[in-house]
Amino acid sequence: MATVLGLESTCDETAAAVVADGCRVRSSVVASQVEIHAKYRGVVPEIASRAHIENVLPVVKEALSSAAVELRDIDAVAVTNRPGLIGSLLIGVTAAKTLAWALGRPLAGIDHVHAHLYSVALENPGFAWMPAVGMVLSGGHTSIYRVDGPLAVQLLGSTTDDAVGEAYDKVAAILGLGYPGGPIIDDLAQRGDPQAVRFPRTMLGRGSLDFSFSGIKTAVLYHVRGYQGRQHPDASHLSEQQIADIAASFQAACIDVITRKLQRALKKTRAKMAIIGGGVSANRGLRAALAQFQAPVVFPDLKYTTDNAAMSAGLADVKLRSGQTAGLDLDAVTYSQFQPA
Ligand code: KG4
Ligand code: ZN
């Protein structure tokens, strides 16, 4: 019976959560910086770090009070320490180390991508880990894994350029929509014709489990702005219906690629189920398409698809039970230094 306080600050959300027994989420607080970064249509790392400094203690306080616990009730402290923006990570890591040291409690360092995979187990006590294909679809990652348990995760393939969420955000910018683009395109796609425009499905080599999303992004750009992107300065010449059709067609191409990669990975691993986490796993079109899939596909509860600290606190429980504690020399590991497991 452990109560873990988790912290997450890899990118632009400052989050803290209290999780009991690895899956009972007693609180999950996320301070989003979306409004701050929206005017730049993407995350500005320096601004993100500064916002984390301001947010981290209030978020921890709120997580404790909404879980109705005090610091002394916390059995361990967890923090996502890799991979992410270095300035952002440092704030969460420093706060977590300080809390662990001051409270005399064990510390766990968590891999953000593994935490996204673990999110399927949150508030899902019946969830049974068995060999599965895992996918993390987010703004920073598009990767496929063989998952034999929460701590046994092996990378099979990943994106060679943009992450799928990044493509959603950039396509939304091309269409003159807001940030983050994923939820907006998801909504528009419900009203559009997915067959209106045939965007490319980049599958890479035969049997490849890697992804590429830069081609489709350029295809949308040329479709909107004309040959080599030079006919129109923006998307203002398009009607609302045309924009919805482009959104639906783009989304259909992404779902197609994801579905086919999932099929390849299941064939290769002979796993019998799939788990999908990360911000893009909230996508309604994707969930609907995979409801009829050849194998069961487990998604996290919607509130745990985008970045949160509950997934880190939950995974930390498993890690600590297996004796994997971190020292106070725990480092923040940025993307460029990161070697995926
Ligand atoms: O997992 P996440 O919060 O952050 C990273 O680890 O990167 O994912 C954020 C990404 C953004 O690119 C956002 O546009 C996308 O997830 N996203 C969606 C949806 N909701 C969020 N993409 C497609 N459909 C959605 N409903
Ligand atoms: Zn994430």
Tab-separated table of C-alpha atoms and ligand atoms in Angstrom:
chain	number	residue	atom	x	y	z
A	1	MET	CA	0.000	0.000	0.000
A	2	ALA	CA	1.915	2.962	-1.209
A	3	THR	CA	0.859	6.522	-1.831
A	4	VAL	CA	3.065	8.174	-4.419
A	5	LEU	CA	3.327	11.868	-5.213
A	6	GLY	CA	4.243	12.265	-8.882
A	7	LEU	CA	5.578	15.286	-10.751
A	8	GLU	CA	5.664	15.882	-14.504
A	9	SER	CA	7.253	18.831	-16.339
A	10	THR	CA	8.724	17.392	-19.532
A	11	CYS	CA	7.214	19.926	-21.926
A	12	ASP	CA	4.527	22.543	-21.369
A	13	GLU	CA	2.318	21.061	-18.666
A	14	THR	CA	3.238	21.319	-14.994
A	15	ALA	CA	1.521	18.403	-13.310
A	16	ALA	CA	1.350	16.725	-9.912
A	17	ALA	CA	-0.696	13.726	-8.809
A	18	VAL	CA	-1.266	11.482	-5.847
A	19	VAL	CA	-1.742	7.827	-6.768
A	20	ALA	CA	-2.349	4.933	-4.383
A	21	ASP	CA	-1.373	1.328	-5.178
A	22	GLY	CA	-0.278	2.190	-8.703
A	23	CYS	CA	-3.728	2.752	-10.127
A	24	ARG	CA	-6.056	4.602	-7.742
A	25	VAL	CA	-5.756	8.237	-8.749
A	26	ARG	CA	-6.543	10.341	-5.696
A	27	SER	CA	-5.730	13.580	-7.496
A	28	SER	CA	-4.283	14.650	-10.815
A	29	VAL	CA	-3.638	18.340	-11.327
A	30	VAL	CA	-2.359	19.763	-14.602
A	31	ALA	CA	-1.418	23.415	-15.086
A	32	SER	CA	-1.507	23.848	-18.822
A	33	GLN	CA	0.570	26.501	-20.547
A	34	VAL	CA	-1.427	26.216	-23.767
A	35	GLU	CA	-2.619	29.827	-23.627
A	36	ILE	CA	0.903	31.142	-23.133
A	37	HIS	CA	2.306	29.233	-26.135
A	38	ALA	CA	-0.746	29.504	-28.405
A	39	LYS	CA	0.298	32.829	-29.884
A	40	TYR	CA	3.593	31.252	-31.033
A	41	ARG	CA	1.721	28.157	-32.349
A	42	GLY	CA	4.129	25.913	-30.504
A	43	VAL	CA	6.050	25.550	-27.263
A	44	VAL	CA	8.775	28.126	-26.571
A	45	PRO	CA	11.221	26.256	-24.281
A	46	GLU	CA	12.508	29.244	-22.306
A	47	ILE	CA	8.980	30.475	-21.568
A	48	ALA	CA	7.955	26.919	-20.605
A	49	SER	CA	10.776	26.640	-18.026
A	50	ARG	CA	9.806	29.922	-16.409
A	51	ALA	CA	6.153	28.920	-16.209
A	52	HIS	CA	7.122	25.587	-14.598
A	53	ILE	CA	8.995	27.460	-11.850
A	54	GLU	CA	5.872	29.488	-11.081
A	55	ASN	CA	3.491	26.536	-11.292
A	56	VAL	CA	5.293	23.667	-9.617
A	57	LEU	CA	4.626	24.411	-5.929
A	58	PRO	CA	0.981	25.502	-6.368
A	59	VAL	CA	0.339	22.350	-8.405
A	60	VAL	CA	1.895	20.106	-5.728
A	61	LYS	CA	-0.146	21.857	-3.030
A	62	GLU	CA	-3.349	21.420	-5.011
A	63	ALA	CA	-2.620	17.743	-5.709
A	64	LEU	CA	-2.115	17.126	-1.980
A	65	SER	CA	-5.192	19.043	-0.892
A	66	SER	CA	-7.541	17.538	-3.450
A	67	ALA	CA	-6.309	14.061	-2.461
A	68	ALA	CA	-6.893	15.098	1.177
A	69	VAL	CA	-3.382	14.071	2.170
A	70	GLU	CA	-0.440	15.874	3.698
A	71	LEU	CA	3.205	15.600	2.790
A	72	ARG	CA	3.843	13.232	5.678
A	73	ASP	CA	1.317	10.740	4.188
A	74	ILE	CA	3.393	10.405	1.017
A	75	ASP	CA	5.401	7.161	0.823
A	76	ALA	CA	7.492	8.043	-2.237
A	77	VAL	CA	8.119	10.807	-4.745
A	78	ALA	CA	8.219	10.199	-8.495
A	79	VAL	CA	9.284	12.465	-11.319
A	80	THR	CA	9.398	12.160	-15.076
A	81	ASN	CA	13.083	12.812	-15.726
A	82	ARG	CA	13.373	11.839	-19.434
A	83	PRO	CA	13.067	12.703	-22.252
A	84	GLY	CA	11.919	16.286	-22.579
A	85	LEU	CA	12.971	19.907	-22.807
A	86	ILE	CA	15.966	20.263	-20.537
A	87	GLY	CA	14.920	23.501	-18.840
A	88	SER	CA	11.415	22.153	-18.216
A	89	LEU	CA	12.619	18.799	-16.895
A	90	LEU	CA	15.042	20.419	-14.478
A	91	ILE	CA	12.239	22.156	-12.591
A	92	GLY	CA	10.284	18.950	-11.907
A	93	VAL	CA	13.414	16.933	-11.145
A	94	THR	CA	14.767	19.537	-8.712
A	95	ALA	CA	11.415	19.891	-6.945
A	96	ALA	CA	11.006	16.094	-6.651
A	97	LYS	CA	14.519	15.555	-5.326
A	98	THR	CA	14.047	18.317	-2.767
A	99	LEU	CA	10.759	16.828	-1.579
A	100	ALA	CA	12.176	13.291	-1.394
A	101	TRP	CA	15.207	14.511	0.546
A	102	ALA	CA	13.217	16.706	2.927
A	103	LEU	CA	10.664	13.968	3.623
A	104	GLY	CA	13.228	11.163	3.767
A	105	ARG	CA	11.244	9.169	1.197
A	106	PRO	CA	12.410	7.138	-1.800
A	107	LEU	CA	12.598	8.777	-5.204
A	108	ALA	CA	11.778	7.241	-8.595
A	109	GLY	CA	12.849	8.601	-12.000
A	110	ILE	CA	10.318	7.837	-14.727
A	111	ASP	CA	10.582	7.607	-18.501
A	112	HIS	CA	7.846	9.793	-19.995
A	113	VAL	CA	7.125	7.420	-22.886
A	114	HIS	CA	6.845	4.390	-20.591
A	115	ALA	CA	4.499	6.439	-18.420
A	116	HIS	CA	2.236	7.129	-21.442
A	117	LEU	CA	2.045	3.343	-21.997
A	118	TYR	CA	1.327	2.774	-18.301
A	119	SER	CA	-1.572	5.268	-18.424
A	120	VAL	CA	-3.895	2.476	-19.642
A	121	ALA	CA	-3.703	0.943	-16.144
A	122	LEU	CA	-4.836	4.074	-14.282
A	123	GLU	CA	-8.236	3.683	-12.609
A	124	ASN	CA	-8.347	0.293	-14.285
A	125	PRO	CA	-7.504	-2.136	-11.447
A	126	GLY	CA	-8.612	-5.128	-13.517
A	127	PHE	CA	-6.061	-4.351	-16.213
A	128	ALA	CA	-3.893	-7.429	-16.787
A	129	TRP	CA	-0.501	-6.896	-18.369
A	130	MET	CA	0.206	-9.410	-21.090
A	131	PRO	CA	2.423	-9.294	-24.185
A	132	ALA	CA	1.134	-6.384	-26.243
A	133	VAL	CA	2.075	-3.961	-28.944
A	134	GLY	CA	2.309	-0.510	-27.381
A	135	MET	CA	2.066	2.741	-29.274
A	136	VAL	CA	2.762	6.221	-28.013
A	137	LEU	CA	1.220	8.875	-30.228
A	138	SER	CA	1.885	12.368	-28.971
A	139	GLY	CA	3.253	15.771	-29.842
A	140	GLY	CA	6.813	14.639	-29.213
A	141	HIS	CA	6.709	10.898	-29.945
A	142	THR	CA	5.362	8.400	-32.417
A	143	SER	CA	6.756	5.035	-31.447
A	144	ILE	CA	5.872	1.351	-31.391
A	145	TYR	CA	6.949	-0.994	-28.634
A	146	ARG	CA	6.760	-4.568	-27.639
A	147	VAL	CA	5.374	-4.438	-24.102
A	148	ASP	CA	5.735	-7.458	-21.833
A	149	GLY	CA	4.890	-5.574	-18.667
A	150	PRO	CA	5.020	-2.017	-17.310
A	151	LEU	CA	8.789	-2.224	-16.900
A	152	ALA	CA	9.515	-4.482	-19.880
A	153	VAL	CA	9.244	-2.210	-22.880
A	154	GLN	CA	11.240	-2.651	-26.066
A	155	LEU	CA	11.308	-0.110	-28.914
A	156	LEU	CA	10.412	-1.542	-32.341
A	157	GLY	CA	10.132	1.624	-34.426
A	158	SER	CA	9.594	5.360	-34.259
A	159	THR	CA	9.159	8.428	-36.398
A	160	THR	CA	11.977	9.440	-38.686
A	161	ASP	CA	10.828	13.067	-38.722
A	162	ASP	CA	7.729	14.711	-37.223
A	163	ALA	CA	5.637	13.117	-34.500
A	164	VAL	CA	1.997	12.560	-35.430
A	165	GLY	CA	0.759	15.159	-32.913
A	166	GLU	CA	3.265	17.621	-34.320
A	167	ALA	CA	1.814	16.988	-37.803
A	168	TYR	CA	-1.690	17.661	-36.418
A	169	ASP	CA	-0.454	20.919	-34.882
A	170	LYS	CA	1.298	22.012	-38.088
A	171	VAL	CA	-1.639	21.103	-40.335
A	172	ALA	CA	-3.912	23.107	-38.023
A	173	ALA	CA	-1.539	26.074	-38.413
A	174	ILE	CA	-1.608	25.690	-42.227
A	175	LEU	CA	-5.430	25.667	-42.096
A	176	GLY	CA	-5.428	28.812	-39.947
A	177	LEU	CA	-6.839	26.992	-36.921
A	178	GLY	CA	-5.745	27.298	-33.281
A	179	TYR	CA	-3.160	25.498	-31.126
A	180	PRO	CA	-2.954	22.678	-30.145
A	181	GLY	CA	-4.366	21.487	-33.449
A	182	GLY	CA	-5.187	17.872	-32.597
A	183	PRO	CA	-8.534	18.383	-30.844
A	184	ILE	CA	-9.618	21.057	-33.379
A	185	ILE	CA	-8.880	18.831	-36.389
A	186	ASP	CA	-10.543	15.914	-34.612
A	187	ASP	CA	-13.743	18.002	-34.223
A	188	LEU	CA	-13.673	19.358	-37.790
A	189	ALA	CA	-13.028	15.886	-39.198
A	190	GLN	CA	-16.443	14.756	-37.880
A	191	ARG	CA	-18.041	17.207	-40.349
A	192	GLY	CA	-15.731	16.586	-43.306
A	193	ASP	CA	-15.426	14.012	-46.072
A	194	PRO	CA	-12.424	11.733	-45.397
A	195	GLN	CA	-12.253	10.848	-49.092
A	196	ALA	CA	-12.268	14.419	-50.391
A	197	VAL	CA	-8.487	14.571	-50.805
A	198	ARG	CA	-6.173	11.595	-51.167
A	199	PHE	CA	-3.164	12.497	-48.997
A	200	PRO	CA	-0.113	10.177	-49.043
A	201	ARG	CA	0.200	7.271	-46.629
A	202	THR	CA	3.926	6.945	-45.955
A	203	MET	CA	4.613	3.345	-44.975
A	204	LEU	CA	8.424	3.359	-45.519
A	205	GLY	CA	10.077	0.002	-46.311
A	206	ARG	CA	8.347	-3.376	-46.459
A	207	GLY	CA	7.640	-4.425	-42.890
A	208	SER	CA	9.056	-1.168	-41.494
A	209	LEU	CA	7.725	-0.116	-38.110
A	210	ASP	CA	9.082	3.401	-38.438
A	211	PHE	CA	6.905	6.380	-39.319
A	212	SER	CA	7.220	9.546	-41.366
A	213	PHE	CA	4.730	12.407	-41.164
A	214	SER	CA	6.589	15.211	-42.903
A	215	GLY	CA	5.365	14.181	-46.395
A	216	ILE	CA	1.699	14.451	-45.502
A	217	LYS	CA	2.278	17.799	-43.843
A	218	THR	CA	3.871	19.147	-47.044
A	219	ALA	CA	1.067	17.593	-49.111
A	220	VAL	CA	-1.500	19.510	-47.024
A	221	LEU	CA	0.549	22.705	-47.406
A	222	TYR	CA	0.664	22.378	-51.214
A	223	HIS	CA	-3.006	21.429	-51.368
A	224	VAL	CA	-3.935	24.586	-49.414
A	225	ARG	CA	-1.475	27.039	-50.954
A	226	GLY	CA	-1.224	25.616	-54.459
A	227	TYR	CA	1.786	24.381	-56.438
A	228	GLN	CA	4.958	24.599	-54.289
A	229	GLY	CA	2.886	26.542	-51.777
A	230	ARG	CA	2.999	29.739	-53.862
A	231	GLN	CA	-0.573	30.388	-55.098
A	232	HIS	CA	-2.198	31.447	-51.844
A	233	PRO	CA	-0.620	33.083	-48.786
A	234	ASP	CA	-2.867	31.174	-46.376
A	235	ALA	CA	-6.095	29.142	-46.130
A	236	SER	CA	-8.488	32.114	-46.222
A	237	HIS	CA	-9.636	31.285	-49.790
A	238	LEU	CA	-11.120	27.978	-48.587
A	239	SER	CA	-14.705	27.524	-47.435
A	240	GLU	CA	-15.509	26.064	-44.022
A	241	GLN	CA	-16.578	22.829	-45.718
A	242	GLN	CA	-13.337	22.611	-47.702
A	243	ILE	CA	-11.337	23.048	-44.492
A	244	ALA	CA	-13.393	20.338	-42.771
A	245	ASP	CA	-12.806	18.051	-45.783
A	246	ILE	CA	-9.042	18.613	-45.625
A	247	ALA	CA	-9.080	17.948	-41.859
A	248	ALA	CA	-11.058	14.731	-42.368
A	249	SER	CA	-8.820	13.591	-45.239
A	250	PHE	CA	-5.635	14.314	-43.269
A	251	GLN	CA	-7.019	12.479	-40.243
A	252	ALA	CA	-8.053	9.498	-42.399
A	253	ALA	CA	-4.504	9.218	-43.790
A	254	CYS	CA	-2.976	9.321	-40.277
A	255	ILE	CA	-5.419	6.700	-38.988
A	256	ASP	CA	-4.682	4.496	-41.982
A	257	VAL	CA	-0.935	4.583	-41.356
A	258	ILE	CA	-1.334	3.988	-37.617
A	259	THR	CA	-3.697	1.054	-38.211
A	260	ARG	CA	-1.421	-0.583	-40.763
A	261	LYS	CA	1.668	-0.166	-38.552
A	262	LEU	CA	-0.275	-1.703	-35.684
A	263	GLN	CA	-1.146	-4.692	-37.890
A	264	ARG	CA	2.509	-5.101	-38.877
A	265	ALA	CA	3.674	-4.943	-35.274
A	266	LEU	CA	1.076	-7.488	-34.123
A	267	LYS	CA	2.164	-9.844	-36.868
A	268	LYS	CA	5.820	-9.406	-35.989
A	269	THR	CA	5.449	-9.797	-32.216
A	270	ARG	CA	2.513	-12.240	-32.278
A	271	ALA	CA	1.074	-10.215	-29.402
A	272	LYS	CA	-2.675	-10.519	-28.946
A	273	MET	CA	-3.531	-6.999	-27.894
A	274	ALA	CA	-2.495	-3.387	-28.287
A	275	ILE	CA	-2.281	-0.431	-25.950
A	276	ILE	CA	-2.167	3.146	-27.213
A	277	GLY	CA	-1.306	6.228	-25.151
A	278	GLY	CA	-0.266	9.860	-25.653
A	279	GLY	CA	-2.219	12.973	-26.621
A	280	VAL	CA	-3.269	11.689	-30.049
A	281	SER	CA	-4.794	8.579	-28.431
A	282	ALA	CA	-7.647	10.908	-27.423
A	283	ASN	CA	-8.582	11.154	-31.104
A	284	ARG	CA	-12.219	10.181	-31.661
A	285	GLY	CA	-11.689	9.070	-35.248
A	286	LEU	CA	-8.820	6.785	-34.215
A	287	ARG	CA	-10.800	5.267	-31.346
A	288	ALA	CA	-13.792	4.652	-33.602
A	289	ALA	CA	-11.644	3.081	-36.342
A	290	LEU	CA	-9.885	0.768	-33.890
A	291	ALA	CA	-13.099	-0.314	-32.182
A	292	GLN	CA	-13.442	-2.840	-35.037
A	293	PHE	CA	-9.763	-3.847	-35.042
A	294	GLN	CA	-8.578	-7.453	-35.340
A	295	ALA	CA	-7.222	-7.413	-31.738
A	296	PRO	CA	-8.429	-5.655	-28.589
A	297	VAL	CA	-7.013	-2.146	-28.301
A	298	VAL	CA	-6.863	-0.536	-24.860
A	299	PHE	CA	-6.815	3.252	-24.560
A	300	PRO	CA	-6.319	5.324	-21.399
A	301	ASP	CA	-9.182	7.251	-19.897
A	302	LEU	CA	-9.368	10.523	-21.868
A	303	LYS	CA	-8.026	12.619	-19.011
A	304	TYR	CA	-4.806	10.570	-18.945
A	305	THR	CA	-4.059	10.752	-22.680
A	306	THR	CA	-2.257	14.096	-22.614
A	307	ASP	CA	0.623	14.827	-20.249
A	308	ASN	CA	-0.154	14.245	-16.586
A	309	ALA	CA	1.647	13.156	-13.440
A	310	ALA	CA	-0.706	10.318	-12.478
A	311	MET	CA	0.854	8.063	-15.106
A	312	SER	CA	4.306	8.730	-13.639
A	313	ALA	CA	3.199	8.210	-10.043
A	314	GLY	CA	1.447	4.962	-11.020
A	315	LEU	CA	4.444	3.552	-12.860
A	316	ALA	CA	6.693	4.621	-9.979
A	317	ASP	CA	4.736	2.334	-7.662
A	318	VAL	CA	5.642	-0.662	-9.858
A	319	LYS	CA	9.247	0.490	-10.132
A	320	LEU	CA	9.672	1.001	-6.413
A	321	ARG	CA	8.135	-2.393	-5.656
A	322	SER	CA	10.759	-3.941	-7.904
A	323	GLY	CA	13.470	-2.132	-5.919
A	324	GLN	CA	14.363	0.468	-8.535
A	325	THR	CA	14.875	3.682	-6.601
A	326	ALA	CA	16.766	6.710	-7.841
A	327	GLY	CA	19.457	8.590	-5.932
A	328	LEU	CA	19.609	12.312	-5.363
A	329	ASP	CA	21.993	12.428	-8.324
A	330	LEU	CA	19.027	11.707	-10.636
A	331	ASP	CA	19.559	13.667	-13.841
A	332	ALA	CA	17.204	15.300	-16.309
A	333	VAL	CA	17.731	13.755	-19.744
A	334	THR	CA	16.888	15.815	-22.789
A	335	TYR	CA	15.806	14.468	-26.207
A	336	SER	CA	19.265	14.691	-27.767
A	337	GLN	CA	20.865	12.672	-24.945
A	338	PHE	CA	18.024	10.175	-24.802
A	339	GLN	CA	18.552	6.556	-25.787
A	340	PRO	CA	15.084	4.989	-26.062
A	341	ALA	CA	14.710	1.734	-24.178
B	1	KG4	O1	1.023	13.504	-24.915
B	1	KG4	P1	0.962	14.958	-25.131
B	1	KG4	O2	0.170	15.796	-24.149
B	1	KG4	O3	2.381	15.616	-25.151
B	1	KG4	C1	3.558	15.001	-25.588
B	1	KG4	O4	4.125	14.136	-24.885
B	1	KG4	O5	3.969	15.414	-26.712
B	1	KG4	O6	0.404	15.180	-26.619
B	1	KG4	C2	0.092	16.445	-27.128
B	1	KG4	C3	-0.326	16.270	-28.582
B	1	KG4	C4	-0.519	17.574	-29.349
B	1	KG4	O7	0.195	17.521	-30.560
B	1	KG4	C5	-2.034	17.615	-29.616
B	1	KG4	O8	-2.382	18.296	-30.805
B	1	KG4	C6	-2.356	16.134	-29.690
B	1	KG4	O9	-1.558	15.542	-28.689
B	1	KG4	N1	-3.777	15.842	-29.430
B	1	KG4	C7	-4.602	15.280	-30.343
B	1	KG4	C8	-5.893	15.201	-29.745
B	1	KG4	N2	-5.794	15.717	-28.478
B	1	KG4	C9	-4.484	16.099	-28.309
B	1	KG4	N3	-4.365	14.855	-31.597
B	1	KG4	C10	-5.400	14.334	-32.288
B	1	KG4	N4	-6.655	14.238	-31.795
B	1	KG4	C11	-6.951	14.657	-30.536
B	1	KG4	N5	-8.190	14.569	-30.062
B	2	ZN	ZN	3.615	13.194	-23.448
